[in-house]
PDB file of C-alpha atoms in Angstrom:
ATOM      1  CA  UNK Q   1      -7.351  25.457 -29.579  1.00 47.00           C
ATOM      2  CA  UNK Q   2      -4.271  24.507 -27.473  1.00 50.00           C
ATOM      3  CA  UNK Q   3      -6.746  24.658 -24.346  1.00 55.00           C
ATOM      4  CA  UNK Q   4      -8.985  21.852 -25.854  1.00 64.00           C
ATOM      5  CA  UNK Q   5      -5.792  19.590 -26.135  1.00 58.00           C
ATOM      6  CA  UNK Q   6      -4.913  20.259 -22.448  1.00 62.00           C
ATOM      7  CA  UNK Q   7      -8.452  19.313 -21.536  1.00 67.00           C
ATOM      8  CA  UNK Q   8      -8.511  16.239 -23.568  1.00 68.00           C
ATOM      9  CA  UNK Q   9      -4.855  15.101 -22.223  1.00 54.00           C
ATOM     10  CA  UNK Q  10      -6.135  15.568 -18.834  1.00 64.00           C
ATOM     11  CA  UNK Q  11      -9.342  13.633 -19.576  1.00 62.00           C
ATOM     12  CA  UNK Q  12      -7.202  10.592 -21.129  1.00 65.00           C
ATOM     13  CA  UNK Q  13      -4.814  10.701 -18.045  1.00 55.00           C
ATOM     14  CA  UNK Q  14      -7.756  10.490 -15.648  1.00 64.00           C
ATOM     15  CA  UNK Q  15      -9.157   7.462 -17.733  1.00 59.00           C
ATOM     16  CA  UNK Q  16      -5.649   5.720 -17.705  1.00 53.00           C
ATOM     17  CA  UNK Q  17      -5.354   6.573 -13.999  1.00 54.00           C
ATOM     18  CA  UNK Q  18      -8.735   4.972 -12.996  1.00 54.00           C
ATOM     19  CA  UNK Q  19      -7.995   2.206 -15.379  1.00 52.00           C
ATOM     20  CA  UNK Q  20      -4.739   1.271 -13.388  1.00 50.00           C
ATOM     21  CA  UNK Q  21      -6.610   1.754  -9.978  1.00 55.00           C
ATOM     22  CA  UNK Q  22      -8.866  -0.718 -11.061  1.00 53.00           C
ATOM     23  CA  UNK Q  23      -6.555  -3.240 -12.166  1.00 58.00           C
ATOM     24  CA  UNK Q  24      -4.728  -2.894  -8.802  1.00 72.00           C
ATOM     25  CA  UNK Q  25      -7.682  -3.941  -6.780  1.00 85.00           C
ATOM     26  CA  UNK Q  26      -7.957  -7.556  -5.818  1.00 92.00           C
ATOM     27  CA  UNK Q  27     -11.839  -7.904  -5.617  1.00 97.00           C
ATOM     28  CA  UNK Q  28     -14.445  -6.910  -8.284  1.00 96.00           C
ATOM     29  CA  UNK Q  29     -17.388  -7.085  -6.005  1.00 97.00           C
ATOM     30  CA  UNK Q  30     -17.407  -6.396  -2.417  1.00 98.00           C
ATOM     31  CA  UNK Q  31     -19.533  -6.092   0.571  1.00 98.00           C
ATOM     32  CA  UNK Q  32     -19.497  -4.981   4.231  1.00 98.00           C
ATOM     33  CA  UNK Q  33     -22.325  -5.065   6.727  1.00 98.00           C
ATOM     34  CA  UNK Q  34     -23.261  -3.340   9.968  1.00 96.00           C
ATOM     35  CA  UNK Q  35     -25.437  -1.318  12.168  1.00 95.00           C
ATOM     36  CA  UNK Q  36     -23.866   2.178  11.372  1.00 95.00           C
ATOM     37  CA  UNK Q  37     -25.703   3.645  14.179  1.00 91.00           C
ATOM     38  CA  UNK Q  38     -24.655   7.267  15.207  1.00 85.00           C
ATOM     39  CA  UNK Q  39     -22.320   6.823  12.445  1.00 88.00           C
ATOM     40  CA  UNK Q  40     -18.613   7.888  12.995  1.00 88.00           C
ATOM     41  CA  UNK Q  41     -15.024   7.796  11.770  1.00 92.00           C
ATOM     42  CA  UNK Q  42     -14.721   3.960  12.354  1.00 93.00           C
ATOM     43  CA  UNK Q  43     -17.537   3.449  10.288  1.00 94.00           C
ATOM     44  CA  UNK Q  44     -16.180   5.597   7.819  1.00 96.00           C
ATOM     45  CA  UNK Q  45     -12.618   3.980   8.003  1.00 96.00           C
ATOM     46  CA  UNK Q  46     -14.061   0.414   7.123  1.00 96.00           C
ATOM     47  CA  UNK Q  47     -16.442   1.580   4.490  1.00 97.00           C
ATOM     48  CA  UNK Q  48     -13.590   3.517   2.712  1.00 97.00           C
ATOM     49  CA  UNK Q  49     -10.986   0.579   3.285  1.00 97.00           C
ATOM     50  CA  UNK Q  50     -13.130  -1.940   1.713  1.00 97.00           C
ATOM     51  CA  UNK Q  51     -14.039   0.659  -1.202  1.00 97.00           C
ATOM     52  CA  UNK Q  52     -10.039   0.612  -1.998  1.00 96.00           C
ATOM     53  CA  UNK Q  53     -10.041  -2.842  -2.449  1.00 97.00           C
ATOM     54  CA  UNK Q  54     -12.920  -3.667  -4.822  1.00 97.00           C
ATOM     55  CA  UNK Q  55     -14.555  -2.072  -7.848  1.00 96.00           C
ATOM     56  CA  UNK Q  56     -17.800  -2.091  -6.493  1.00 97.00           C
ATOM     57  CA  UNK Q  57     -18.983  -1.854  -2.721  1.00 98.00           C
ATOM     58  CA  UNK Q  58     -22.437  -2.785  -1.610  1.00 98.00           C
ATOM     59  CA  UNK Q  59     -23.207  -2.194   1.854  1.00 98.00           C
ATOM     60  CA  UNK Q  60     -25.858  -3.921   4.400  1.00 98.00           C
ATOM     61  CA  UNK Q  61     -27.386  -2.011   7.116  1.00 98.00           C
ATOM     62  CA  UNK Q  62     -28.611  -4.095   9.783  1.00 97.00           C
ATOM     63  CA  UNK Q  63     -32.327  -3.530  10.350  1.00 98.00           C
ATOM     64  CA  UNK Q  64     -33.569  -2.204  13.594  1.00 97.00           C
ATOM     65  CA  UNK Q  65     -35.259  -5.531  14.231  1.00 97.00           C
ATOM     66  CA  UNK Q  66     -31.934  -7.648  13.859  1.00 97.00           C
ATOM     67  CA  UNK Q  67     -29.846  -5.313  15.904  1.00 95.00           C
ATOM     68  CA  UNK Q  68     -32.503  -5.762  18.879  1.00 96.00           C
ATOM     69  CA  UNK Q  69     -32.197  -9.666  18.373  1.00 96.00           C
ATOM     70  CA  UNK Q  70     -28.583  -9.758  18.458  1.00 90.00           C
ATOM     71  CA  UNK Q  71     -27.250  -6.905  20.451  1.00 90.00           C
ATOM     72  CA  UNK Q  72     -30.165  -6.639  22.632  1.00 92.00           C
ATOM     73  CA  UNK Q  73     -30.301  -2.900  21.977  1.00 89.00           C
ATOM     74  CA  UNK Q  74     -32.348  -0.389  20.399  1.00 92.00           C
ATOM     75  CA  UNK Q  75     -30.705   2.029  17.710  1.00 92.00           C
ATOM     76  CA  UNK Q  76     -30.597   5.507  18.136  1.00 91.00           C
ATOM     77  CA  UNK Q  77     -30.823   6.494  14.459  1.00 94.00           C
ATOM     78  CA  UNK Q  78     -33.511   4.365  12.800  1.00 96.00           C
ATOM     79  CA  UNK Q  79     -32.624   2.020   9.913  1.00 97.00           C
ATOM     80  CA  UNK Q  80     -33.715   3.974   7.183  1.00 98.00           C
ATOM     81  CA  UNK Q  81     -31.923   7.053   7.893  1.00 97.00           C
ATOM     82  CA  UNK Q  82     -28.797   4.721   8.842  1.00 97.00           C
ATOM     83  CA  UNK Q  83     -29.261   3.465   5.306  1.00 97.00           C
ATOM     84  CA  UNK Q  84     -29.628   6.964   3.602  1.00 97.00           C
ATOM     85  CA  UNK Q  85     -26.634   8.102   5.427  1.00 97.00           C
ATOM     86  CA  UNK Q  86     -24.434   5.082   4.104  1.00 97.00           C
ATOM     87  CA  UNK Q  87     -25.961   5.129   0.608  1.00 97.00           C
ATOM     88  CA  UNK Q  88     -24.758   8.770   0.228  1.00 97.00           C
ATOM     89  CA  UNK Q  89     -20.987   8.053   0.699  1.00 97.00           C
ATOM     90  CA  UNK Q  90     -19.180   8.305  -2.578  1.00 96.00           C
ATOM     91  CA  UNK Q  91     -17.839   4.998  -2.641  1.00 97.00           C
ATOM     92  CA  UNK Q  92     -20.651   3.061  -2.042  1.00 97.00           C
ATOM     93  CA  UNK Q  93     -22.422   1.517  -5.217  1.00 97.00           C
ATOM     94  CA  UNK Q  94     -25.829   0.729  -3.138  1.00 97.00           C
ATOM     95  CA  UNK Q  95     -26.932   0.230   0.422  1.00 97.00           C
ATOM     96  CA  UNK Q  96     -29.579  -1.977   1.727  1.00 97.00           C
ATOM     97  CA  UNK Q  97     -31.289  -2.747   4.797  1.00 98.00           C
ATOM     98  CA  UNK Q  98     -30.703  -6.405   5.801  1.00 98.00           C
ATOM     99  CA  UNK Q  99     -32.107  -8.561   8.410  1.00 97.00           C
ATOM    100  CA  UNK Q 100     -29.710 -11.533   8.533  1.00 97.00           C
ATOM    101  CA  UNK Q 101     -26.193 -11.844   9.677  1.00 97.00           C
ATOM    102  CA  UNK Q 102     -25.526 -14.819   7.560  1.00 97.00           C
ATOM    103  CA  UNK Q 103     -23.214 -13.825   4.762  1.00 97.00           C
ATOM    104  CA  UNK Q 104     -24.004 -16.725   2.677  1.00 97.00           C
ATOM    105  CA  UNK Q 105     -27.623 -15.827   2.556  1.00 97.00           C
ATOM    106  CA  UNK Q 106     -26.501 -12.516   1.588  1.00 97.00           C
ATOM    107  CA  UNK Q 107     -24.205 -13.793  -1.269  1.00 98.00           C
ATOM    108  CA  UNK Q 108     -27.431 -15.322  -3.066  1.00 97.00           C
ATOM    109  CA  UNK Q 109     -28.533 -11.703  -3.852  1.00 96.00           C
ATOM    110  CA  UNK Q 110     -25.434 -10.034  -3.721  1.00 97.00           C
ATOM    111  CA  UNK Q 111     -22.453 -12.141  -5.325  1.00 97.00           C
ATOM    112  CA  UNK Q 112     -19.561 -10.584  -3.797  1.00 98.00           C
ATOM    113  CA  UNK Q 113     -16.052 -12.049  -3.779  1.00 98.00           C
ATOM    114  CA  UNK Q 114     -14.968 -10.580  -0.175  1.00 98.00           C
ATOM    115  CA  UNK Q 115     -16.851  -9.474   2.741  1.00 98.00           C
ATOM    116  CA  UNK Q 116     -15.097  -6.922   4.905  1.00 98.00           C
ATOM    117  CA  UNK Q 117     -14.928  -6.675   8.462  1.00 96.00           C
ATOM    118  CA  UNK Q 118     -12.579  -5.136  11.273  1.00 94.00           C
ATOM    119  CA  UNK Q 119      -9.770  -7.078  12.464  1.00 93.00           C
ATOM    120  CA  UNK Q 120     -11.355  -6.804  16.149  1.00 92.00           C
ATOM    121  CA  UNK Q 121     -13.584  -9.701  14.712  1.00 93.00           C
ATOM    122  CA  UNK Q 122     -10.893 -11.796  13.706  1.00 95.00           C
ATOM    123  CA  UNK Q 123     -10.994 -15.124  15.859  1.00 95.00           C
ATOM    124  CA  UNK Q 124     -14.437 -14.857  16.821  1.00 95.00           C
ATOM    125  CA  UNK Q 125     -16.351 -18.008  16.489  1.00 96.00           C
ATOM    126  CA  UNK Q 126     -19.273 -16.360  14.120  1.00 95.00           C
ATOM    127  CA  UNK Q 127     -16.631 -15.194  11.767  1.00 96.00           C
ATOM    128  CA  UNK Q 128     -14.687 -18.347  11.449  1.00 97.00           C
ATOM    129  CA  UNK Q 129     -17.945 -19.896  10.643  1.00 97.00           C
ATOM    130  CA  UNK Q 130     -18.555 -17.159   8.125  1.00 97.00           C
ATOM    131  CA  UNK Q 131     -15.078 -18.076   6.435  1.00 97.00           C
ATOM    132  CA  UNK Q 132     -15.767 -21.402   6.159  1.00 97.00           C
ATOM    133  CA  UNK Q 133     -19.313 -20.848   4.859  1.00 97.00           C
ATOM    134  CA  UNK Q 134     -18.141 -18.533   2.320  1.00 97.00           C
ATOM    135  CA  UNK Q 135     -15.302 -21.054   0.739  1.00 97.00           C
ATOM    136  CA  UNK Q 136     -17.183 -23.131  -1.378  1.00 97.00           C
ATOM    137  CA  UNK Q 137     -18.840 -19.791  -2.707  1.00 97.00           C
ATOM    138  CA  UNK Q 138     -15.962 -18.430  -3.940  1.00 97.00           C
ATOM    139  CA  UNK Q 139     -15.456 -15.439  -1.646  1.00 98.00           C
ATOM    140  CA  UNK Q 140     -13.431 -14.799   1.333  1.00 97.00           C
ATOM    141  CA  UNK Q 141     -13.298 -12.745   4.484  1.00 98.00           C
ATOM    142  CA  UNK Q 142     -11.258  -9.647   4.470  1.00 97.00           C
ATOM    143  CA  UNK Q 143     -10.200  -8.051   7.988  1.00 97.00           C
ATOM    144  CA  UNK Q 144      -9.054  -4.524   7.883  1.00 96.00           C
ATOM    145  CA  UNK Q 145      -7.695  -2.548  10.564  1.00 93.00           C
ATOM    146  CA  UNK Q 146     -10.176  -1.475  13.450  1.00 90.00           C
ATOM    147  CA  UNK Q 147     -10.020   1.999  14.404  1.00 88.00           C
ATOM    148  CA  UNK Q 148      -9.586   2.182  18.127  1.00 78.00           C
ATOM    149  CA  UNK Q 149     -11.013   4.600  20.662  1.00 67.00           C
ATOM    150  CA  UNK Q 150     -14.371   5.117  18.880  1.00 61.00           C
ATOM    151  CA  UNK Q 151     -17.828   2.896  18.726  1.00 60.00           C
ATOM    152  CA  UNK Q 152     -21.518   3.918  18.590  1.00 57.00           C
ATOM    153  CA  UNK Q 153     -21.632   2.253  22.164  1.00 58.00           C
ATOM    154  CA  UNK Q 154     -19.050   4.592  23.666  1.00 56.00           C
ATOM    155  CA  UNK Q 155     -20.506   7.710  22.076  1.00 52.00           C
ATOM    156  CA  UNK Q 156     -24.221   7.079  23.560  1.00 52.00           C
ATOM    157  CA  UNK Q 157     -22.670   7.378  26.988  1.00 55.00           C
ATOM    158  CA  UNK Q 158     -21.144  10.716  25.974  1.00 52.00           C
ATOM    159  CA  UNK Q 159     -23.857  12.120  24.314  1.00 51.00           C
ATOM    160  CA  UNK Q 160     -26.066  12.479  27.342  1.00 53.00           C
ATOM    161  CA  UNK Q 161     -23.495  14.156  29.318  1.00 51.00           C
ATOM    162  CA  UNK Q 162     -22.362  16.549  26.455  1.00 52.00           C
ATOM    163  CA  UNK Q 163     -25.705  17.555  24.499  1.00 49.00           C
ATOM    164  CA  UNK Q 164     -28.418  19.848  26.134  1.00 56.00           C
ATOM    165  CA  UNK Q 165     -31.514  20.847  24.484  1.00 55.00           C
TER     166      UNK Q 165
END
């Protein structure tokens, strides 16, 4: 009988703790987007950082076609697999493949209050425009610390020199 009371008290403590965490989060619905090719710790840091600031995090994964159009590169990992990897993260409510970089367009489907991006994009023309586009929608851009020293582009060069079949 004593064990049941301890279990019940621990369950109540977890519920209170979860409620307190939710109260401390500044946004209800958050969104982030990226290519997430060759998923690495920088991607994980962005997604986890975003999730800590909202109750629900949605993640857009750039389609292969979109990546080719704006980066002029082909992805190493196909869009379906990149989306599955992101969706498998416990802090992600849902992940979907997207074909636009326009956050105002995405806002029509996902009414986020904040879009999260690495602070290495702060001051970039496209993100300044995004900030302005989101104001009338009641949403904002939140810049999170960029993880230096790691990128999918950097990993591409290392893979060919390290992996042998």
